[in-house]
CSV table of C-alpha atoms in Angstrom, one decimal:
chain,number,residue,atom,x,y,z
A,220,UNK,CA,86.9,142.1,31.2
A,221,UNK,CA,86.0,142.6,27.9
A,222,UNK,CA,88.1,145.9,27.5
A,223,UNK,CA,91.1,143.5,28.3
A,224,UNK,CA,90.6,140.9,25.8
A,225,UNK,CA,90.3,143.7,23.4
A,226,UNK,CA,93.3,145.8,24.3
A,227,UNK,CA,95.2,142.2,24.0
A,228,UNK,CA,93.6,141.4,20.5
A,229,UNK,CA,94.8,145.3,19.3
A,230,UNK,CA,98.6,144.6,20.5
A,231,UNK,CA,98.7,141.2,18.9
A,232,UNK,CA,97.3,142.7,15.7
A,233,UNK,CA,99.3,145.9,15.7
A,234,UNK,CA,102.4,146.3,13.2
A,235,UNK,CA,104.5,146.1,16.4
A,236,UNK,CA,107.4,143.6,16.1
A,237,UNK,CA,106.9,140.0,18.2
A,238,UNK,CA,110.0,140.9,20.0
A,239,UNK,CA,108.9,144.2,21.0
A,240,UNK,CA,106.0,142.5,22.8
A,241,UNK,CA,107.4,139.8,24.1
A,242,UNK,CA,110.1,142.0,25.6
A,243,UNK,CA,107.1,143.8,27.3
A,244,UNK,CA,105.3,141.1,28.7
A,245,UNK,CA,108.3,139.5,29.9
A,246,UNK,CA,109.6,143.0,31.8
A,247,UNK,CA,106.3,143.1,33.4
A,248,UNK,CA,106.4,139.4,34.3
A,249,UNK,CA,109.8,140.9,36.7
A,250,UNK,CA,107.8,144.2,37.9
A,251,UNK,CA,104.6,142.1,39.0
A,252,UNK,CA,106.6,139.2,40.8
A,253,UNK,CA,108.5,141.5,42.5
A,254,UNK,CA,107.2,144.7,45.2
A,255,UNK,CA,106.6,147.5,43.0
A,256,UNK,CA,108.4,150.4,44.9
A,257,UNK,CA,112.1,148.7,43.9
A,258,UNK,CA,115.0,149.9,42.5
A,259,UNK,CA,115.2,147.5,39.7
A,260,UNK,CA,111.3,148.1,38.6
A,261,UNK,CA,112.2,151.8,38.1
A,262,UNK,CA,115.6,150.5,36.3
A,263,UNK,CA,113.1,148.3,34.0
A,264,UNK,CA,110.2,151.4,33.4
A,265,UNK,CA,113.7,153.3,32.1
A,266,UNK,CA,114.7,150.3,29.9
A,267,UNK,CA,111.3,150.1,28.3
A,268,UNK,CA,111.2,153.7,27.6
A,269,UNK,CA,114.6,153.7,26.3
A,270,UNK,CA,114.6,151.0,23.9
A,271,UNK,CA,111.4,150.3,21.7
A,272,UNK,CA,109.9,147.6,23.7
A,273,UNK,CA,105.9,147.6,23.9
A,274,UNK,CA,104.5,149.7,26.6
A,275,UNK,CA,101.0,148.3,26.3
A,276,UNK,CA,102.1,144.8,26.4
A,277,UNK,CA,104.1,145.7,29.6
A,278,UNK,CA,101.5,147.4,31.2
A,279,UNK,CA,99.1,144.7,30.3
A,280,UNK,CA,101.1,141.9,31.4
A,281,UNK,CA,101.9,143.7,34.8
A,282,UNK,CA,98.0,143.5,35.4
A,283,UNK,CA,97.8,140.1,34.4
A,284,UNK,CA,100.5,138.6,36.3
A,285,UNK,CA,100.4,140.4,39.4
A,286,UNK,CA,97.7,138.0,40.4
A,287,UNK,CA,100.4,135.1,39.4
A,288,UNK,CA,103.0,136.8,41.7
A,289,UNK,CA,100.7,136.8,44.4
A,290,UNK,CA,99.5,133.3,44.2
A,291,UNK,CA,103.3,132.4,43.7
A,292,UNK,CA,104.4,134.5,46.8
A,293,UNK,CA,104.8,131.4,49.3
A,294,UNK,CA,107.2,129.8,46.4
A,295,UNK,CA,109.0,133.0,46.3
A,296,UNK,CA,109.4,133.0,50.2
A,297,UNK,CA,111.1,129.3,50.3
A,298,UNK,CA,113.5,130.2,46.9
A,299,UNK,CA,114.4,133.4,48.7
A,300,UNK,CA,115.2,131.7,52.0
A,301,UNK,CA,117.3,128.8,50.5
A,302,UNK,CA,119.6,131.5,48.7
A,303,UNK,CA,119.9,133.9,51.5
A,304,UNK,CA,120.5,131.1,54.2
A,305,UNK,CA,123.5,129.4,51.9
A,306,UNK,CA,126.4,129.3,53.6
A,307,UNK,CA,128.6,129.8,50.2
A,308,UNK,CA,126.5,132.9,50.0
A,309,UNK,CA,126.7,134.5,53.2
A,310,UNK,CA,130.0,136.8,53.1
A,311,UNK,CA,128.3,137.7,49.2
A,312,UNK,CA,125.0,139.0,51.2
A,313,UNK,CA,126.7,140.4,54.2
A,314,UNK,CA,128.6,142.6,51.7
A,315,UNK,CA,125.4,143.8,50.0
A,316,UNK,CA,123.3,144.6,53.1
A,317,UNK,CA,126.5,147.3,54.3
A,318,UNK,CA,126.1,149.1,50.8
A,319,UNK,CA,123.7,151.7,50.8
A,320,UNK,CA,122.7,150.9,46.9
A,321,UNK,CA,121.8,147.0,48.1
A,322,UNK,CA,120.2,147.8,51.1
A,323,UNK,CA,117.7,150.2,49.4
A,324,UNK,CA,117.3,147.2,47.5
A,325,UNK,CA,115.4,145.1,50.1
A,326,UNK,CA,117.3,142.0,48.9
A,327,UNK,CA,117.3,140.5,52.5
A,328,UNK,CA,113.8,140.2,52.2
A,329,UNK,CA,113.1,136.6,51.4
A,330,UNK,CA,110.1,137.4,49.1
A,331,UNK,CA,112.1,139.9,46.9
A,332,UNK,CA,114.7,137.6,46.6
A,333,UNK,CA,113.0,134.7,45.4
A,334,UNK,CA,110.6,136.4,43.4
A,335,UNK,CA,113.3,138.8,41.5
A,336,UNK,CA,115.5,135.2,41.2
A,337,UNK,CA,112.4,133.7,39.8
A,338,UNK,CA,111.6,136.4,37.3
A,339,UNK,CA,115.1,136.4,35.9
A,340,UNK,CA,115.1,132.6,35.5
A,341,UNK,CA,111.8,132.6,33.9
A,342,UNK,CA,112.4,135.4,31.5
A,343,UNK,CA,114.7,133.9,28.6
A,344,UNK,CA,112.0,131.1,28.4
A,345,UNK,CA,108.7,133.1,28.5
A,346,UNK,CA,110.4,135.2,26.1
A,347,UNK,CA,110.5,132.6,23.9
A,348,UNK,CA,107.2,131.1,24.4
A,349,UNK,CA,105.4,134.7,23.9
A,350,UNK,CA,107.2,135.4,20.6
A,351,UNK,CA,106.2,131.8,19.1
A,352,UNK,CA,102.2,132.2,20.4
A,353,UNK,CA,102.3,136.0,18.9
A,354,UNK,CA,104.1,134.6,15.8
A,355,UNK,CA,101.6,131.7,15.4
A,356,UNK,CA,98.8,133.7,16.1
A,357,UNK,CA,99.7,136.2,13.6
A,358,UNK,CA,100.1,133.4,11.0
A,359,UNK,CA,97.2,131.2,11.8
A,360,UNK,CA,94.6,132.4,13.8
A,361,UNK,CA,94.4,136.3,12.6
A,362,UNK,CA,94.9,135.0,8.8
A,363,UNK,CA,91.9,132.8,9.7
A,364,UNK,CA,89.7,135.2,11.1
A,365,UNK,CA,90.6,138.0,8.2
A,366,UNK,CA,89.0,135.6,6.1
A,367,UNK,CA,85.2,135.6,7.9
A,368,UNK,CA,82.6,137.2,5.9
A,369,UNK,CA,81.8,139.5,9.0
A,370,UNK,CA,85.3,140.7,9.1
A,371,UNK,CA,85.4,141.7,5.3
A,372,UNK,CA,81.8,143.3,5.4
A,373,UNK,CA,83.1,145.6,8.2
A,374,UNK,CA,86.0,146.1,6.4
A,375,UNK,CA,84.2,146.7,3.0
A,376,UNK,CA,81.7,149.7,4.7
A,377,UNK,CA,82.5,153.3,3.5
A,378,UNK,CA,83.2,154.6,7.1
A,379,UNK,CA,85.9,151.9,7.9
A,380,UNK,CA,87.7,152.7,5.1
A,381,UNK,CA,87.1,156.5,6.2
A,382,UNK,CA,88.3,155.6,9.6
A,383,UNK,CA,91.3,153.7,8.1
A,384,UNK,CA,92.2,156.7,6.0
A,385,UNK,CA,92.1,159.3,8.7
A,386,UNK,CA,94.2,156.7,10.7
A,387,UNK,CA,96.9,156.5,8.0
A,388,UNK,CA,97.2,160.6,8.2
A,389,UNK,CA,97.6,160.4,11.8
A,390,UNK,CA,94.2,162.0,13.2
A,391,UNK,CA,93.5,158.8,14.9
A,392,UNK,CA,94.8,156.1,16.6
């Protein structure tokens, strides 16, 4: 548990742009809410690796949001059932199911459909929320913590300064 908290603090204090961290967390919501071995999750992983999205935030968010996704499965089932049984969309789902690529996606499963739709609807609001929270943390909380005497004492230590100089050379991460 302490390691998880330290990883969150390390991610938040990194020089990574808040948008990269927010996108990593938002993509982790999609992966955590939906079944793990889905084609769209593989596409998301390639997007994260192709665009400079924070992989640590993605992995940590995946761990954190998987439990939330499991708790919301009954809600996802109801959403998926409503969408899949809507008479107006019946031809669309039949066409998708008859195509092999869409059958592999398992969109005919109510939990898969409901969880993916819920994650996609939540993507933009969560991005804005995570981005604002990270900016607030960096502006207010982090600045306040840096002013604490214990933090300044640690930073004034010779060992810490040597570590920082090696880190800047790329010797330590």
